[in-house]
Coordinates of C-alpha atoms and ligand atoms in Angstrom, one line a residue:
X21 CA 92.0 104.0 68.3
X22 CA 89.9 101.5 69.7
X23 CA 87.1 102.3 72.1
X24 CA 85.0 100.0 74.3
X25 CA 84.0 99.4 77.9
X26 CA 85.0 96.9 80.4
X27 CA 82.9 97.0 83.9
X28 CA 82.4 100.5 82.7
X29 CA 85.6 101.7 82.1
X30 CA 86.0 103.9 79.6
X31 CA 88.9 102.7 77.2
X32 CA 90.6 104.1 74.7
X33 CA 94.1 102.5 73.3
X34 CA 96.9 103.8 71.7
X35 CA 97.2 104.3 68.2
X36 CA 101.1 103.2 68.0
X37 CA 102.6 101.4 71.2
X38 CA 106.2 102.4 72.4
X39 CA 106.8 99.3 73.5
X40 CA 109.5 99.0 70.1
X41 CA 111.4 102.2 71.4
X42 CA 112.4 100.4 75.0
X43 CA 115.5 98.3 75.5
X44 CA 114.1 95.4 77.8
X45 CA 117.9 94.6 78.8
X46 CA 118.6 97.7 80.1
X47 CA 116.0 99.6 82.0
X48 CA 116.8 102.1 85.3
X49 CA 114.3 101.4 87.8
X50 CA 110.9 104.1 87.1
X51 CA 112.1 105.9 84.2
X52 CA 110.4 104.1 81.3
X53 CA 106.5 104.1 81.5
X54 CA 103.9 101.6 80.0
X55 CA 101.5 103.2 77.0
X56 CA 98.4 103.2 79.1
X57 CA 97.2 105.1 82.3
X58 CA 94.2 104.5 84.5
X59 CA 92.7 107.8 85.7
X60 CA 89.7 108.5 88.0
X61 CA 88.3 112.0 89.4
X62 CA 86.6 112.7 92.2
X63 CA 83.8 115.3 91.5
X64 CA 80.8 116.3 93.3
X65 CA 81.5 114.1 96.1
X66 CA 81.8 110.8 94.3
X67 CA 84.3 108.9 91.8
X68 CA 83.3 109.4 88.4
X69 CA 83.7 107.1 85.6
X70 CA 87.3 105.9 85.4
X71 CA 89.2 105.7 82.2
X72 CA 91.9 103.8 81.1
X73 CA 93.8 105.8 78.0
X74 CA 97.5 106.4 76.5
X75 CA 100.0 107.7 78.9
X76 CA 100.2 111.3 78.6
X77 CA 101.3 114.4 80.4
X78 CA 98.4 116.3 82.1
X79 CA 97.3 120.0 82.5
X80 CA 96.4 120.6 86.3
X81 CA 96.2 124.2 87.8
X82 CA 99.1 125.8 89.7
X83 CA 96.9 126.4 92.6
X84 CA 96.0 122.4 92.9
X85 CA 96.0 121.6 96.6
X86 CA 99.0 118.7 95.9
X87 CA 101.3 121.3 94.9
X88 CA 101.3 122.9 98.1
X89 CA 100.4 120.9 100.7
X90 CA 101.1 117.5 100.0
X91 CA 97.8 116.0 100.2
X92 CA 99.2 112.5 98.1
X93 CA 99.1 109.2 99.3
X94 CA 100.6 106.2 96.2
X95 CA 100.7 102.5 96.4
X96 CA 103.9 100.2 95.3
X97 CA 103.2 96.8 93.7
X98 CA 104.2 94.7 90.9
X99 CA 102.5 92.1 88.1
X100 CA 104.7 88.8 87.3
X101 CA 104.4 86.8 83.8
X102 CA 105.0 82.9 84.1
X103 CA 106.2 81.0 80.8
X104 CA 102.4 80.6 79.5
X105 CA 101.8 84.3 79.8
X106 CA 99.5 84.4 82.9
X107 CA 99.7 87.5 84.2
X108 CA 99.6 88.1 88.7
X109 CA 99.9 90.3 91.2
X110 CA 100.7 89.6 94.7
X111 CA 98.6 90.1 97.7
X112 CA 96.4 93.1 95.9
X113 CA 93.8 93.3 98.6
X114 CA 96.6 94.0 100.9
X115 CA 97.7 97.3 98.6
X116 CA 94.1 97.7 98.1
X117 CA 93.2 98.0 101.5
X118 CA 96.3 100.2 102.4
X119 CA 95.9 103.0 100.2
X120 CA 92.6 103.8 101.6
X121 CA 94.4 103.5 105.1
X122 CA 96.5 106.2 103.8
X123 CA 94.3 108.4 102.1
X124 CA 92.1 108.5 105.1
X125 CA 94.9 109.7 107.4
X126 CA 95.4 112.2 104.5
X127 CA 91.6 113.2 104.4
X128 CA 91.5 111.3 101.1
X129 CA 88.2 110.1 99.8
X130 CA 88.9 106.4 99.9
X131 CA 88.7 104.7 96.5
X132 CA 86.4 101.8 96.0
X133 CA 87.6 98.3 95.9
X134 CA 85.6 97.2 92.4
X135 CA 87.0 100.6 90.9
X136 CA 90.8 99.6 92.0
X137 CA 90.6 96.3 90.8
X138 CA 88.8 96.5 87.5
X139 CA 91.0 99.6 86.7
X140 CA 93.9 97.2 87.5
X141 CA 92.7 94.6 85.4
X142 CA 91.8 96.6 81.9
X143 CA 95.1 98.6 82.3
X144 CA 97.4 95.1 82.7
X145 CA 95.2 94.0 80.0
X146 CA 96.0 97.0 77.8
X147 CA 99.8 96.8 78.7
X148 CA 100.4 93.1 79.1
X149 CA 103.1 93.2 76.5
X150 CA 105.1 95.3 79.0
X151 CA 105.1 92.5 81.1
X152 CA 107.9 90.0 80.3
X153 CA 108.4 86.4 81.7
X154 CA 111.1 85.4 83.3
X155 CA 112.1 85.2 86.6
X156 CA 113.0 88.7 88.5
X157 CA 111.1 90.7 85.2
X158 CA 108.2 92.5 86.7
X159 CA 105.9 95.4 86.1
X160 CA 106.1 97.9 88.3
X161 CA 102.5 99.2 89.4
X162 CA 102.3 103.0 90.9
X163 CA 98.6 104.0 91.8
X164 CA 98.3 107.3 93.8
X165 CA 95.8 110.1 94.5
X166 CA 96.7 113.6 94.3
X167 CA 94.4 117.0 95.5
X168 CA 93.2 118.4 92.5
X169 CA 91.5 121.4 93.8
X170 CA 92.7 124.8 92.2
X171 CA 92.6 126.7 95.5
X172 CA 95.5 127.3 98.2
X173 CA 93.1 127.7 101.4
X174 CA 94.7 125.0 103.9
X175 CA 92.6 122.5 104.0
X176 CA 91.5 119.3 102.4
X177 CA 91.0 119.6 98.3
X178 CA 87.0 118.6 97.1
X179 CA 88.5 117.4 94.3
X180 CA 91.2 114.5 93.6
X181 CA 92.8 112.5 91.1
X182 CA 93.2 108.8 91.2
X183 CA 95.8 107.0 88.8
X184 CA 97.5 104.0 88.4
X185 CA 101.0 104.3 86.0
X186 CA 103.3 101.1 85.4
X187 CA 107.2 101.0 84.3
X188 CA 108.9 98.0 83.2
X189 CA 111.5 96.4 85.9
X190 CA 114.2 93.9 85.1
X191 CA 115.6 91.5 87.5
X192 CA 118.7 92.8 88.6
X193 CA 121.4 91.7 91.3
X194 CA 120.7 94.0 94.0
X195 CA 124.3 94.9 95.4
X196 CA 124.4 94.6 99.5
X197 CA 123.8 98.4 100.6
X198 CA 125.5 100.0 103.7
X199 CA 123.7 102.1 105.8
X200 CA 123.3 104.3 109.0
X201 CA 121.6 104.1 112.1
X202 CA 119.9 107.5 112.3
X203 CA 121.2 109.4 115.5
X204 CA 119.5 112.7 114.4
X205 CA 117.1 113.1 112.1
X206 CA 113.6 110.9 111.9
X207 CA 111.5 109.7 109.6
X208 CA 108.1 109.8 111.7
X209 CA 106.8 110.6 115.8
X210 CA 104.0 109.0 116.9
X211 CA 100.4 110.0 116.1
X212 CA 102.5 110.9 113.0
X213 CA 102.1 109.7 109.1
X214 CA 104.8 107.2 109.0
X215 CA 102.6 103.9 108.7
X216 CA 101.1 105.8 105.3
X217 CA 102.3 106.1 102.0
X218 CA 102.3 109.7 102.3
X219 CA 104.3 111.6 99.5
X220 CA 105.5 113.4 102.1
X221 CA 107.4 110.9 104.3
X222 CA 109.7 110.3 101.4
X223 CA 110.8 114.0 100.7
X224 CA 111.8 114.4 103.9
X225 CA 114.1 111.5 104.1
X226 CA 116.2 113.2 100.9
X227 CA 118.2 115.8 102.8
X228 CA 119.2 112.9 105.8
X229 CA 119.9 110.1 103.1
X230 CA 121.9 112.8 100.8
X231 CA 123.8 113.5 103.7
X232 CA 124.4 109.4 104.8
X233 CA 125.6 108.7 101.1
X234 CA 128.5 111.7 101.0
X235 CA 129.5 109.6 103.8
X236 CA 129.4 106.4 102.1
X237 CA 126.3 104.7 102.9
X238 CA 123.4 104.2 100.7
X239 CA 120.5 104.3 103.2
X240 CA 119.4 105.2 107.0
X241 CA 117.8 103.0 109.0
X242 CA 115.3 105.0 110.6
X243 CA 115.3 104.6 115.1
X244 CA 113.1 106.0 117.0
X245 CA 112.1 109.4 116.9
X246 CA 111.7 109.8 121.1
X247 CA 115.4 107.9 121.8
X248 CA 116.7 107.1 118.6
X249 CA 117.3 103.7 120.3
X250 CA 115.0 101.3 118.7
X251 CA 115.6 100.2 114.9
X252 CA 112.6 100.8 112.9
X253 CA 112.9 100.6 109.5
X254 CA 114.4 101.5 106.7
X255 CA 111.9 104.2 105.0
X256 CA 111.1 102.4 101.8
X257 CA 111.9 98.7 103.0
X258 CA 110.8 97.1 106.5
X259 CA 114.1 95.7 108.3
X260 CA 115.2 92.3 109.9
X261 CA 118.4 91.4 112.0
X262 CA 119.1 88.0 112.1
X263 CA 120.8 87.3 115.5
X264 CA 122.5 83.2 115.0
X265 CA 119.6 81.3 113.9
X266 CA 116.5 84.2 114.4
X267 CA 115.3 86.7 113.0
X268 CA 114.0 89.8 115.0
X269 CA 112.2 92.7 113.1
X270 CA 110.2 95.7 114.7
X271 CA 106.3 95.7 115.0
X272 CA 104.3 98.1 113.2
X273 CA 103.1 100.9 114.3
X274 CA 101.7 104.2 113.7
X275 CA 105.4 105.1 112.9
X276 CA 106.3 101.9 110.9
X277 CA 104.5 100.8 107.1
X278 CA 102.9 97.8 107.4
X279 CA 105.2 96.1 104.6
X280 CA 103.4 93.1 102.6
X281 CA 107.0 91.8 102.1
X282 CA 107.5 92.2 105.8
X283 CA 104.3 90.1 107.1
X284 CA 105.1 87.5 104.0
X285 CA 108.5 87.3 105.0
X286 CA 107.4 86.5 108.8
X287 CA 104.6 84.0 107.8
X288 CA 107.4 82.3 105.2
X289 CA 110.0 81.9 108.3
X290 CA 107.2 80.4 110.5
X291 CA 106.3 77.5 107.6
X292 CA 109.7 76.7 107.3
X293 CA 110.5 76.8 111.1
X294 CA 112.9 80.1 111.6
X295 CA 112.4 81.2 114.9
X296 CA 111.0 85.1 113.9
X297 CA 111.0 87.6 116.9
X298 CA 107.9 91.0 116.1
X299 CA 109.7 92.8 119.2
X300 CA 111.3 96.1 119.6
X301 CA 115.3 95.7 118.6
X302 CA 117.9 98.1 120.0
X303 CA 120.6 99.6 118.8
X304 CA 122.8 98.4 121.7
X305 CA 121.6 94.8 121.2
X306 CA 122.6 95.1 117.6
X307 CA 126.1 96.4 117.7
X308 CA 127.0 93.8 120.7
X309 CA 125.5 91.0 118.3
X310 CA 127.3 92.7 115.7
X311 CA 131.1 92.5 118.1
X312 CA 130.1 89.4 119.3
X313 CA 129.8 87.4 116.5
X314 CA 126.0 86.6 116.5
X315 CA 125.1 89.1 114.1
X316 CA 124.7 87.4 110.9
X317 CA 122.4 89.3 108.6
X318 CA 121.0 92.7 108.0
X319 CA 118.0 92.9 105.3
X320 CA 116.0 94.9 103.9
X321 CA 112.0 93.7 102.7
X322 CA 109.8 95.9 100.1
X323 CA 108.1 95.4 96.8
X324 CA 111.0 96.9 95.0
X325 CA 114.0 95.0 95.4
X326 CA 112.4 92.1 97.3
X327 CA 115.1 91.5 99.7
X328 CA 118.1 93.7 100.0
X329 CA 121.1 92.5 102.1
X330 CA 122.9 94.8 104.2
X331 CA 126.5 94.7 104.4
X332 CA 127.8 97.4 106.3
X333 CA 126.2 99.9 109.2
X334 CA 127.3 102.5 111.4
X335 CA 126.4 103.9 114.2
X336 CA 128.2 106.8 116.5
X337 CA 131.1 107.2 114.0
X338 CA 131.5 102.9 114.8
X339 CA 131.3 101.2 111.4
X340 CA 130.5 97.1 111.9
X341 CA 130.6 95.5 108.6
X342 CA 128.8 92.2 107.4
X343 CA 129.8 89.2 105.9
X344 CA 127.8 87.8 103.1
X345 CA 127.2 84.1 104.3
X346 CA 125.9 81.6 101.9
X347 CA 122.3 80.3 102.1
X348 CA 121.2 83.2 103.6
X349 CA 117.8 84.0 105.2
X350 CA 117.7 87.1 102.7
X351 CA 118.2 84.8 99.7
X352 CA 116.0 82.3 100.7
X353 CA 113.3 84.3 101.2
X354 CA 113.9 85.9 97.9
X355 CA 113.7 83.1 96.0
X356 CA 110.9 81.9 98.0
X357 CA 109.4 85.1 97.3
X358 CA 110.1 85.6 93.6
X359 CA 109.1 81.5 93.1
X360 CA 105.4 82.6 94.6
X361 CA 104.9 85.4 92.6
X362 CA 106.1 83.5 89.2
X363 CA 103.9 80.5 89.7
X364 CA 107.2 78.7 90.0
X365 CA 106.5 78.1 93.7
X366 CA 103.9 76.5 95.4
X367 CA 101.5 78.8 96.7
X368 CA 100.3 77.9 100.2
X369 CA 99.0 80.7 101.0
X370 CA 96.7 82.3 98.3
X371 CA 98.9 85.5 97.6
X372 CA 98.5 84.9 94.0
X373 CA 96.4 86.7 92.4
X374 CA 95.7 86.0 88.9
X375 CA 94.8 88.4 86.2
X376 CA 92.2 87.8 83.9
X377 CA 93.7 88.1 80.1
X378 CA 90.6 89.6 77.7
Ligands
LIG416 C1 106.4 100.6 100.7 C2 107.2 100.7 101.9 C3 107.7 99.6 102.5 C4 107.6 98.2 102.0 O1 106.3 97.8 101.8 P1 105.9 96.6 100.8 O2 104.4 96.4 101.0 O3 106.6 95.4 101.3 O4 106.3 97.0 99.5 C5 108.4 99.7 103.8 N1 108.5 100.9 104.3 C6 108.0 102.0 103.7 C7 108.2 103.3 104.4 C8 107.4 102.0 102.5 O5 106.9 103.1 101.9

């Protein structure tokens, strides 16, 4: 077991790595996990020393505030290999920066920026094996904070837990998904949690999207919670509509996630002249584009699958499908994407983010 200390970080490796045990080829998205964790407590009103040390299960009292209340808030992002084994990440700051925006709407100590990135760094560093070249191959990153404190009163923990766990992700061909526009049910109301990366927000889209996929389509796009007349988004992706030649996509909000694939996305269509609309976007507007002809692309936008065409979407029992075109906005700006965060692509913009290999 090897011990030492990286920008005081206490680290202690694994004696006998996994990695051996994992078939590369053939992963399911989040089931396999790296051999390394990063973990930090908050005690006595401050982050303690964090730790880096083998992925493990953890002993935490049935009482814990998390278990009852929800009091979570995570982060989604991923670290690419090129062919000479540097190792990025993609806009960080941006993740960095948006986890503390959720944790403070959760009453969340927020976590400080050296911590969050030197903890990143020595755990990559400890796992960089996990990572594999090649375009699409990724690592997925999944830092979160959960209330620690053993006691049910209702209201915010004193104690919390902040980790960082990664699983292996494979490129793989993401299969147009059809979905519904949501008539009933909504993901957030304003003054809500919807812009967060609340634990919360996703449980509560289960029951809606179980229901949507007995009748055949995958996901909901989420309206608005007041009319359910405005498209918002699609509850782990942000969503555009390309009407002929431009694209249109919702603004944020305190109901919409900021999505770093969304706001990359809108700067890529600006440097390559696509006319990109930040407006609201009706449903009306969408099923006459849709009957019209002018409709010619649905897609989603999130760390996860990059882009995910839509091919199919109903709406009032009226089902309007899609025709994949060729050369796409969505594959474009995949491939855009993906070239970026490969060092394939040149990188205009500083999203790279290079990790330091010790
Ligand atoms: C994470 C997430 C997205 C996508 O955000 P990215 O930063 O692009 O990964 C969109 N909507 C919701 C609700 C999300 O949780």
């Amino acid at each position: 077991m090897a011990k030492n200390n990286q920008n005081e970080i206490d680290i202690v490796t694994t004696e006998k790595s996994k990695i051996n045990t994992v078939d590369f080829n053939n992963l399911i998205f989040g089931r396999v996990f790296t051999d390394h964790m990063f973990v930090c407590d908050f005690e006595d009103g401050k982050w303690q020393t964090p730790k880096v040390m083998p992925y493990q299960a953890m002993s935490i009292e049935p009482s814990a505030r998390v278990f009852h209340y929800g009091q979570a808030v995570f982060e989604g992002m991923k670290a690419y290999k090129d062919d000479d084994g540097k190792v990025f990440l993609f806009r960080p700051e941006d993740n960095h920066r948006r986890i503390n925006k959720s944790a403070a709407r959760l009453a969340i100590p927020e976590f400080p920026k050296d911590y969050f990135f030197n903890g990143l760094e020595a755990l990559l560093n400890a796992d960089k094996d996990w990572i594999k070249p090649g375009l699409g191959n990724s690592l997925y990153i999944r830092p979160f904070v959960i209330a620690t404190e053993a006691a049910i009163s209702a209201s915010p923990a004193a104690t919390y837990r902040f980790m960082i766990i990664c699983s292996p992700a494979k490129a793989y061909y993401n299969a147009p998904v059809r979905v519904l526009f949501a008539e009933k049910f909504s993901r957030s109301a304003d003054g809500g949690v919807g812009f967060a990366k609340a634990a919360g927000n996703y449980a509560a889209q289960f029951y809606p999207t179980s229901l949507a996929q007995k009748k055949g389509f995958q996901q909901i796009i989420w309206t608005d919670a007041s009319t359910h007349k405005y498209l918002e988004e699609a509850g782990t992706m942000n969503i555009f509509f390309r009407i002929n030649d431009t694209l249109i996509t919702a603004p944020t909000s305190d109901r919409i996630l900021d999505g770093i694939t969304r706001k990359s996305v809108i700067q890529l269509a600006k440097d390559l002249g696509i006319k990109c609309e930040v407006r609201q976007v009706s449903v009306e507007e969408i099923k006459n584009a849709a009957k019209d002809g002018s409709l010619k692309e649905i897609f989603g936008a999130g760390t996860a699958a990059v882009i995910s065409p839509v091919s199919a979407f109903e709406h009032a029992d009226d089902v309007f499908e899609i025709e994949q075109i060729p050369n796409s906005y969505a594959m474009l700006f995949k491939e855009k994407l993906m070239h970026i965060q490969h060092n394939i692509g040149l990188d205009e913009h500083g999203w790279r983010y290079e990790v330091v290999s010790k």
